[in-house]
């Protein structure tokens, strides 16, 4: 029998994913069936459609992950699954698949918090020295954490309304750039002037405040475009995209640097789908380097939703024997990172 | 060969029901209707039931699941559980019509058996059956307005037996229109029962109609609301889908 293999399963939003990871570190396989093309025409993820596709794909993706990892169900030490936060109907597919497999195979069930799994993506590729500060930015979350180990985190602050990724999606929609918005805005912004428009940066310049807000920024972009159209003035989409992106990056950089300084950490981690944004990576890296700090982030394929990060986060639960019961449920809103039933 | 032991699962409505049957008997059937989600109840119920009858999951020969119609989320819980069991244990699966499993509980009724499940928006999921073993299916599974179903039933003269979770909702209307032709069962004989699903499944397995986890699919009958709205918007010439989800 092979040792320390965790099967990870992820169905919290629009990717159906499964992966096999050895000892929370070595990715033996990571399979992702993306639904992005399916939801594109609706301009966002439709929960019922997402749930239906997860159901069709989840067992296939698991079989493929085992095949590519060259292992069988019997080789697994445990099965880890995202149980929240996320779309409840989508989560239910992964949760019930994982716990039923675990039950039939007599393996432990590991209930993983989605946000924390994004952080854990870093553990797959970096030897992280603690303590560290981590900025998680994705379509669903914008949060700053203080980490003292692989499995101990304290929330410093989070968004009060929209997540950064959500703002990217909405602004991209208004600009007619398509879905998902993150990559579309980044691409458009390359040819734009980031100083062409001045958009608000919520809570900027406030020490000891690690909260974010992006709904005002989104509204400001929409109002600006509306006013220009009313006056019959033209504008360059690239300039709007670049100015908007700069406003997001500025506030993320400012708050992250503030947290790193307050906590006096040497290492800062970046995680989540928006961590794939080149402008954010580059500017955050520069700002931190100026203060002698190192920025770590996962490769692109581990930034967006995947199951390798779920297996990595599950590994720490496995070591602590924090196993979930057969009555494990999906939790759409999950504030406590360590909530295990 | 030892006797076939088939597990039945039905989570298509608010009822959560699990059973194991053989050709000769129902070994056990546990049926709950309490305010807890299927996600929390189903697997513990399966575990308890198998323990109580001294079976291991790998002792099962196959799994039959109520594959729809029914609540989308409910169907998916039953379906993913069946699929994962099939994948982990490498045993065959089959999907049974929720409506057929409801009707099959009344093989001796001298008339038309009419299961109705609440499909909201004044609609029901329904199919019509004629009694007998095996019973005869008179219509396909469908979603239709209650008024349409009532009009259809008024055209014939046989007694009609109503079962399913939409009965309490529409009973006054049905009694009024069909008078003494409308027949009803006590609640425990009118709800989804997994033993009935397993019994129909057993027949399907014997007929060689078992499927692998790869091929098992729920039968939602209805598309998602977003798909319907999108298609309507497209056919009206509008391309916008803002605010759909
Ligand atoms: Zn995510």
XYZ file of C-alpha atoms and ligand atoms in Angstrom:
587
model
C 0.000 0.000 0.000
C 1.145 3.491 -0.839
C 1.450 5.949 2.015
C -0.114 9.250 2.922
C -2.175 9.736 -0.194
C -5.090 12.155 0.120
C -7.798 12.367 -2.522
C -9.086 15.940 -2.744
C -12.489 16.869 -4.214
C -13.624 20.412 -5.060
C -17.062 21.489 -6.384
C -17.692 24.816 -4.641
C -18.285 26.928 -7.739
C -17.767 26.268 -11.440
C -14.840 23.831 -11.526
C -15.277 20.111 -10.864
C -11.898 18.969 -9.604
C -10.161 15.977 -8.031
C -6.518 15.443 -7.147
C -4.230 13.012 -5.395
C -1.539 14.576 -3.214
C 1.117 12.734 -1.192
C 1.809 13.969 2.340
C 0.253 17.378 1.691
C 3.101 18.273 -0.619
C 3.571 16.229 -3.781
C 0.865 16.574 -6.414
C 0.470 13.189 -8.131
C -2.503 14.325 -10.180
C -4.795 17.339 -10.437
C -7.782 17.086 -12.753
C -10.079 20.039 -13.405
C -13.238 20.004 -15.517
C -14.014 23.672 -16.029
C -17.558 24.874 -16.604
C -16.523 28.343 -17.717
C -17.653 27.830 -21.347
C -21.054 26.613 -20.086
C -21.734 29.691 -17.934
C -20.219 32.213 -20.332
C -23.453 32.982 -22.172
C -25.213 33.771 -18.867
C -22.493 36.235 -17.869
C -21.878 34.433 -14.561
C -22.247 31.140 -12.760
C -25.814 29.793 -12.715
C -26.087 27.662 -9.556
C -28.554 25.039 -10.844
C -26.607 24.512 -14.060
C -23.350 24.298 -12.099
C -24.822 21.652 -9.775
C -26.019 19.561 -12.711
C -22.618 19.608 -14.350
C -20.812 18.772 -11.120
C -23.031 15.694 -10.815
C -22.171 14.611 -14.346
C -18.439 15.155 -13.977
C -17.429 14.445 -10.394
C -16.988 10.663 -10.583
C -15.188 10.895 -13.947
C -12.788 13.467 -12.574
C -12.090 11.284 -9.510
C -11.435 8.209 -11.691
C -9.062 10.234 -13.843
C -7.212 11.620 -10.804
C -6.626 8.082 -9.480
C -5.558 6.867 -12.911
C -3.038 9.652 -13.429
C -1.688 9.212 -9.899
C -1.334 5.509 -10.674
C -3.159 4.490 -7.502
C -6.411 2.842 -6.475
C -9.065 3.704 -3.882
C -7.424 1.211 -1.516
C -4.166 3.221 -1.551
C -5.807 6.344 -0.129
C -5.296 7.416 3.485
C -8.292 9.755 3.523
C -10.673 11.768 1.352
C -10.742 15.569 1.633
C -13.559 17.728 0.311
C -14.518 21.406 0.206
C -17.606 21.777 2.422
C -17.857 25.571 2.240
C -18.023 28.423 1.621
C -19.489 28.315 -1.878
C -22.690 27.618 -3.818
C -24.657 25.233 -1.648
C -26.049 23.067 -4.451
C -22.608 22.754 -6.000
C -20.929 21.977 -2.663
C -23.526 19.266 -1.941
C -22.353 17.233 -4.937
C -18.752 17.122 -3.738
C -19.605 16.661 -0.065
C -21.972 13.732 -0.634
C -19.679 12.105 -3.156
C -16.688 12.379 -0.823
C -18.370 11.099 2.286
C -20.091 8.231 0.481
C -16.788 7.112 -1.074
C -15.118 7.396 2.329
C -17.926 5.404 3.955
C -17.841 2.585 1.393
C -14.032 2.457 1.459
C -13.786 2.865 5.253
C -11.538 5.936 5.033
C -11.629 9.126 7.131
C -13.441 12.208 5.759
C -11.667 15.566 5.899
C -13.874 18.668 5.647
C -11.866 21.514 4.131
C -12.647 25.223 4.169
C -12.408 26.597 0.629
C -10.668 29.818 1.618
C -8.090 27.955 3.611
C -7.471 25.570 0.729
C -6.528 28.582 -1.412
C -3.909 29.481 1.224
C -2.720 25.843 1.291
C -1.991 25.985 -2.456
C 1.173 27.808 -1.391
C 2.246 24.867 0.792
C 2.354 22.664 -2.317
C 5.090 24.732 -3.921
C 6.849 26.681 -1.151
C 8.538 25.934 2.154
C 6.678 28.669 4.012
C 8.404 30.190 7.063
C 5.924 31.265 9.722
C 4.575 33.591 10.888
C 3.240 34.959 7.625
C 0.475 37.179 6.333
C -1.742 35.899 3.523
C -3.984 37.847 1.168
C -6.740 35.663 -0.305
C -8.381 37.274 -3.336
C -10.868 35.470 -5.531
C -14.314 35.739 -7.068
C -15.851 34.994 -3.694
C -13.372 36.315 -1.136
C -11.041 39.126 -0.231
C -9.461 38.472 3.158
C -6.226 39.028 5.047
C -4.990 36.337 7.427
C -2.190 36.082 9.949
C -0.727 32.553 9.866
C 1.362 31.020 12.630
C 1.575 27.526 11.114
C 0.184 25.453 8.244
C -3.003 25.023 10.192
C -3.387 28.073 12.402
C -4.780 31.276 10.977
C -6.416 34.383 12.375
C -8.582 36.648 10.233
C -7.320 40.241 10.150
C -9.982 41.636 7.873
C -12.229 40.867 4.919
C -14.408 42.618 2.390
C -17.595 44.184 3.653
C -19.419 43.689 0.366
C -18.178 42.443 -3.015
C -15.052 40.350 -3.401
C -12.311 41.760 -5.632
C -12.929 39.055 -8.232
C -16.630 39.872 -8.226
C -15.807 43.517 -8.987
C -13.617 42.368 -11.894
C -16.496 40.260 -13.266
C -19.056 43.055 -12.962
C -16.860 45.760 -14.476
C -15.850 43.410 -17.304
C -19.537 42.851 -17.992
C -20.240 46.583 -18.128
C -17.280 47.086 -20.451
C -18.456 44.195 -22.646
C -15.236 42.264 -22.080
C -16.868 38.924 -21.276
C -16.624 36.365 -18.518
C -14.592 35.588 -16.444
C -13.696 39.224 -15.855
C -10.264 38.934 -14.233
C -8.217 37.795 -17.232
C -10.340 39.952 -19.595
C -9.698 43.175 -17.629
C -6.020 42.389 -17.206
C -5.618 41.898 -20.933
C -7.536 45.074 -21.838
C -5.615 47.073 -19.199
C -2.283 46.305 -20.843
C -2.997 48.858 -23.558
C -4.576 51.394 -21.221
C -3.574 54.391 -19.105
C -4.060 53.560 -15.409
C -4.167 57.280 -14.604
C -6.881 58.188 -17.096
C -9.641 57.974 -14.485
C -9.564 58.346 -10.722
C -11.697 55.720 -9.026
C -12.200 55.495 -5.234
C -10.017 53.351 -2.950
C -12.185 52.448 0.053
C -10.623 52.647 3.540
C -7.332 53.902 2.087
C -4.927 55.530 4.538
C -6.650 54.023 7.596
C -4.146 52.381 9.907
C -5.298 49.289 11.757
C -8.182 48.715 9.358
C -7.838 45.611 7.214
C -11.288 45.712 5.722
C -12.049 46.073 2.046
C -15.026 47.356 0.060
C -15.403 47.102 -3.698
C -19.059 47.850 -4.334
C -18.442 51.627 -4.315
C -15.640 51.187 -6.830
C -17.860 49.154 -9.118
C -20.603 51.810 -8.897
C -18.078 54.582 -9.590
C -17.003 52.852 -12.813
C -20.615 52.370 -13.903
C -21.504 56.013 -13.090
C -18.452 57.341 -14.914
C -19.340 55.418 -18.068
C -22.950 56.525 -17.778
C -21.977 60.193 -17.472
C -19.609 59.995 -20.416
C -22.322 58.440 -22.571
C -24.839 61.099 -21.482
C -22.456 63.819 -22.584
C -21.798 61.976 -25.798
C -18.119 61.664 -24.989
C -16.067 58.700 -26.115
C -13.611 56.821 -23.941
C -11.063 54.056 -24.375
C -12.156 50.778 -22.795
C -8.488 50.020 -22.131
C -8.155 53.202 -20.031
C -11.207 52.351 -17.923
C -9.957 48.773 -17.427
C -6.471 49.956 -16.461
C -7.743 52.657 -14.071
C -10.153 50.230 -12.424
C -7.523 47.525 -12.077
C -5.093 50.044 -10.576
C -7.645 51.068 -7.944
C -8.093 47.421 -6.921
C -4.371 46.691 -6.906
C -3.571 49.869 -4.944
C -5.878 49.055 -2.073
C -4.873 45.375 -1.964
C -1.197 46.350 -1.886
C -1.726 49.039 0.755
C -3.690 46.806 3.153
C -1.381 43.834 2.708
C 1.735 45.913 3.358
C 0.040 47.468 6.384
C -0.717 44.009 7.808
C 2.800 42.722 7.103
C 4.277 45.743 8.885
C 1.928 45.495 11.880
C 2.632 41.779 12.296
C 6.333 42.159 11.497
C 6.414 39.146 9.171
C 9.131 38.317 6.657
C 6.858 36.314 4.370
C 3.628 37.290 2.646
C 1.491 34.810 0.729
C -0.884 35.570 -2.091
C -3.722 33.132 -2.837
C -6.967 32.775 -4.792
C -8.014 33.269 -8.391
C -7.145 36.978 -8.475
C -3.588 36.046 -7.421
C -3.220 35.129 -11.096
C -3.362 38.870 -11.927
C 0.072 39.950 -13.139
C -0.268 43.606 -12.119
C -1.181 42.599 -8.560
C 1.708 40.110 -8.292
C 4.252 42.567 -9.625
C 3.217 45.623 -7.636
C 2.728 43.721 -4.384
C 6.102 42.020 -4.824
C 7.800 45.389 -5.370
C 6.131 47.102 -2.431
C 7.002 44.235 -0.072
C 10.569 43.940 -1.354
C 11.112 47.623 -0.546
C 10.485 46.710 3.096
C 12.625 43.563 2.908
C 9.742 41.137 2.667
C 9.211 38.194 0.350
C 6.045 37.527 -1.592
C 5.136 33.921 -2.391
C 2.324 32.808 -4.649
C 1.301 29.567 -6.346
C 1.657 28.943 -10.083
C -1.390 29.986 -12.129
C -2.989 26.534 -12.231
C -3.001 26.382 -8.411
C -4.448 29.905 -7.997
C -7.823 29.160 -9.519
C -10.074 26.497 -7.990
C -8.460 23.049 -7.981
C -8.481 19.966 -5.777
C -4.747 19.659 -5.113
C -5.073 22.563 -2.683
C -8.007 20.773 -1.016
C -5.887 17.653 -0.518
C -3.031 19.828 0.818
C -5.308 21.502 3.371
C -6.863 18.121 4.187
C -3.446 16.712 5.039
C -3.151 18.946 8.094
C -6.624 17.902 9.274
C -5.535 14.285 8.742
C -2.435 14.728 10.887
C -4.569 16.244 13.642
C -7.177 13.485 13.177
C -9.910 16.063 12.695
C -12.319 13.787 10.876
C -15.831 14.701 9.773
C -18.899 12.520 10.365
C -21.271 10.839 7.933
C -23.681 13.719 8.517
C -21.252 16.288 7.066
C -23.201 18.966 5.226
C -22.398 21.748 2.799
C -22.064 25.172 4.429
C -22.561 28.091 2.017
C -21.210 30.645 4.498
C -18.343 29.407 6.599
C -16.537 32.005 8.679
C -14.500 29.771 10.943
C -11.607 28.240 9.028
C -11.446 25.229 11.317
C -15.086 24.399 11.571
C -15.239 20.605 11.492
C -18.391 18.840 12.518
C -24.812 -17.533 -6.231
C -26.198 -15.971 -3.076
C -29.457 -14.078 -3.334
C -29.363 -10.596 -4.800
C -29.533 -7.837 -2.229
C -30.574 -4.512 -3.726
C -30.447 -1.205 -1.910
C -33.105 1.353 -2.760
C -32.656 5.105 -2.182
C -35.342 7.769 -2.515
C -34.639 11.423 -1.720
C -36.712 12.953 -4.507
C -39.128 14.648 -2.096
C -38.933 15.686 1.564
C -39.054 11.976 2.428
C -35.676 10.348 2.988
C -36.024 6.600 2.492
C -33.527 3.723 2.300
C -34.204 -0.007 1.983
C -32.582 -3.315 1.188
C -34.675 -5.976 -0.546
C -34.089 -9.459 -1.893
C -36.321 -11.394 -4.287
C -38.278 -12.822 -1.355
C -38.514 -10.006 1.125
C -37.769 -6.512 2.342
C -34.850 -6.910 4.771
C -35.305 -3.390 6.119
C -36.698 -0.031 5.138
C -36.090 3.220 7.019
C -38.187 6.194 6.074
C -37.933 9.637 7.633
C -39.782 12.856 7.102
C -38.189 15.350 9.456
C -36.781 18.835 9.138
C -33.185 17.944 8.354
C -31.520 17.993 4.964
C -31.064 14.827 2.939
C -27.358 15.622 2.929
C -27.243 15.208 6.725
C -29.637 12.262 6.925
C -29.082 9.929 4.003
C -25.659 8.449 4.693
C -26.194 7.993 8.472
C -29.495 6.280 7.605
C -27.747 3.926 5.144
C -25.090 3.163 7.753
C -27.656 2.409 10.466
C -29.777 0.258 8.187
C -26.868 -1.878 6.959
C -25.570 -2.337 10.526
C -29.010 -3.355 11.740
C -29.335 -6.096 9.135
C -25.715 -7.189 9.539
C -24.540 -6.269 6.061
C -21.434 -4.498 4.826
C -21.728 -2.083 1.870
C -19.826 -4.611 -0.261
C -22.513 -7.245 0.376
C -24.911 -5.278 -1.843
C -25.483 -6.599 -5.371
C -26.747 -3.336 -6.791
C -28.298 0.025 -5.980
C -31.540 1.450 -7.319
C -32.189 5.146 -6.887
C -35.296 7.244 -7.447
C -33.890 9.199 -10.380
C -36.674 11.721 -10.823
C -38.737 13.616 -11.252
C -38.552 15.434 -7.918
C -36.761 18.284 -6.181
C -33.550 19.007 -8.122
C -31.383 19.132 -5.004
C -33.055 16.091 -3.454
C -32.552 14.038 -6.599
C -28.908 14.991 -6.734
C -28.236 13.874 -3.153
C -29.675 10.421 -3.882
C -27.969 10.231 -7.246
C -24.461 11.259 -6.069
C -24.742 8.851 -3.156
C -25.714 5.987 -5.488
C -22.996 6.904 -7.982
C -20.288 7.090 -5.315
C -21.386 3.730 -3.869
C -21.323 2.254 -7.374
C -17.873 3.662 -8.032
C -16.368 2.632 -4.679
C -17.917 -0.856 -4.613
C -17.867 -1.541 -8.368
C -21.508 -2.665 -8.385
C -24.256 -1.912 -10.925
C -26.772 0.884 -10.489
C -30.131 1.725 -11.911
C -32.415 4.716 -11.959
C -36.110 4.172 -11.262
C -38.859 6.683 -12.000
C -39.959 8.288 -8.733
C -43.529 8.222 -10.048
C -43.401 4.541 -11.035
C -42.096 3.646 -7.559
C -45.007 5.538 -5.984
C -47.559 3.833 -8.236
C -46.079 0.342 -7.776
C -47.086 0.394 -4.114
C -50.709 -0.139 -5.216
C -50.714 -3.097 -7.641
C -54.320 -4.059 -6.964
C -56.046 -0.734 -7.436
C -58.871 -1.195 -9.965
C -58.452 1.967 -11.969
C -55.891 4.599 -12.871
C -52.999 5.255 -10.499
C -52.002 8.903 -10.548
C -48.901 9.910 -8.570
C -48.509 13.676 -8.255
C -45.440 15.476 -6.924
C -45.407 19.180 -6.216
C -43.516 20.921 -9.033
C -44.475 24.426 -7.801
C -45.975 27.187 -9.956
C -49.332 25.336 -10.038
C -47.705 22.361 -11.715
C -47.195 18.730 -10.778
C -44.847 15.996 -11.883
C -47.052 13.138 -12.962
C -47.497 9.955 -14.960
C -50.524 7.655 -15.211
C -50.433 3.910 -14.624
C -52.873 0.995 -14.828
C -52.643 -1.476 -11.944
C -51.209 -4.991 -12.227
C -47.899 -6.809 -11.709
C -46.194 -5.507 -13.593
C -48.302 -2.383 -13.904
C -48.840 -0.715 -17.261
C -47.536 2.763 -17.905
C -50.126 4.960 -19.629
C -48.101 8.180 -20.020
C -44.489 9.288 -19.837
C -43.184 11.161 -16.775
C -44.033 14.815 -17.279
C -44.522 18.198 -15.615
C -47.890 19.771 -16.331
C -50.351 22.314 -14.879
C -52.776 20.748 -12.422
C -55.678 22.118 -14.448
C -54.479 20.204 -17.499
C -54.183 16.952 -15.559
C -57.653 17.386 -14.112
C -59.094 18.009 -17.593
C -57.435 14.815 -18.811
C -58.804 12.755 -15.917
C -62.315 14.113 -16.435
C -62.371 12.537 -19.893
C -62.412 8.959 -18.584
C -64.648 7.089 -16.159
C -62.409 4.864 -14.028
C -61.604 5.573 -10.391
C -58.318 7.464 -9.912
C -55.920 6.845 -7.034
C -53.864 9.876 -6.048
C -50.556 9.439 -4.211
C -47.516 11.667 -3.725
C -46.609 14.851 -1.887
C -48.891 17.107 -3.953
C -52.008 15.287 -2.691
C -52.474 17.429 0.448
C -52.145 20.555 -1.728
C -54.701 19.602 -4.395
C -57.002 17.145 -2.600
C -59.948 19.572 -2.269
C -59.782 20.420 -5.979
C -59.476 16.768 -7.061
C -62.385 15.673 -4.846
C -64.534 18.455 -6.165
C -63.920 17.726 -9.841
C -63.828 13.906 -9.801
C -66.248 13.415 -6.884
C -66.309 9.767 -5.709
C -63.902 8.716 -8.495
C -61.054 10.432 -6.601
C -59.434 7.927 -4.227
C -56.836 8.637 -1.567
C -54.574 6.594 0.702
C -53.538 7.194 4.291
C -50.282 9.251 4.372
C -47.942 6.278 4.920
C -49.198 4.605 1.739
C -48.956 7.755 -0.339
C -45.297 8.707 0.135
C -42.082 7.675 -1.609
C -40.742 4.405 -0.196
C -37.293 3.052 -0.991
C -38.423 -0.589 -0.866
C -40.607 0.098 -3.885
C -37.647 1.701 -5.678
C -35.477 -1.311 -4.818
C -38.167 -3.784 -5.967
C -38.486 -2.087 -9.378
C -34.686 -1.906 -9.495
C -34.418 -5.635 -8.872
C -36.577 -6.262 -11.943
C -34.392 -3.920 -14.005
C -31.197 -5.660 -12.880
C -32.737 -9.054 -13.754
C -33.618 -7.717 -17.182
C -29.958 -6.795 -17.625
C -30.658 -3.074 -17.367
C -28.048 -2.285 -14.729
C -25.818 0.702 -15.475
C -22.348 1.734 -14.397
C -21.798 4.908 -12.346
C -20.570 6.473 -15.600
C -23.979 6.237 -17.268
C -26.368 6.914 -14.398
C -28.193 10.238 -14.775
C -31.144 11.874 -13.034
C -34.237 12.666 -15.023
C -35.045 16.247 -14.048
C -37.842 16.560 -16.653
C -37.445 20.307 -16.396
C -34.563 22.463 -17.535
C -33.150 25.000 -15.102
C -34.939 28.343 -14.943
C -31.884 30.160 -16.303
C -31.867 27.969 -19.430
C -35.579 28.533 -20.023
C -35.272 32.303 -19.565
C -32.217 32.452 -21.793
C -33.958 30.579 -24.591
C -37.010 32.840 -24.285
C -34.820 35.942 -24.443
C -33.024 34.546 -27.505
C -36.219 33.684 -29.367
C -37.613 37.163 -28.653
C -34.585 38.545 -30.427
C -33.042 39.982 -27.295
C -29.518 38.853 -26.563
C -29.348 40.197 -23.048
C -29.246 37.901 -20.091
C -28.347 40.455 -17.440
C -29.591 39.635 -13.980
C -30.511 36.064 -14.835
C -28.826 34.359 -11.945
Zn -12.003 29.696 -4.920
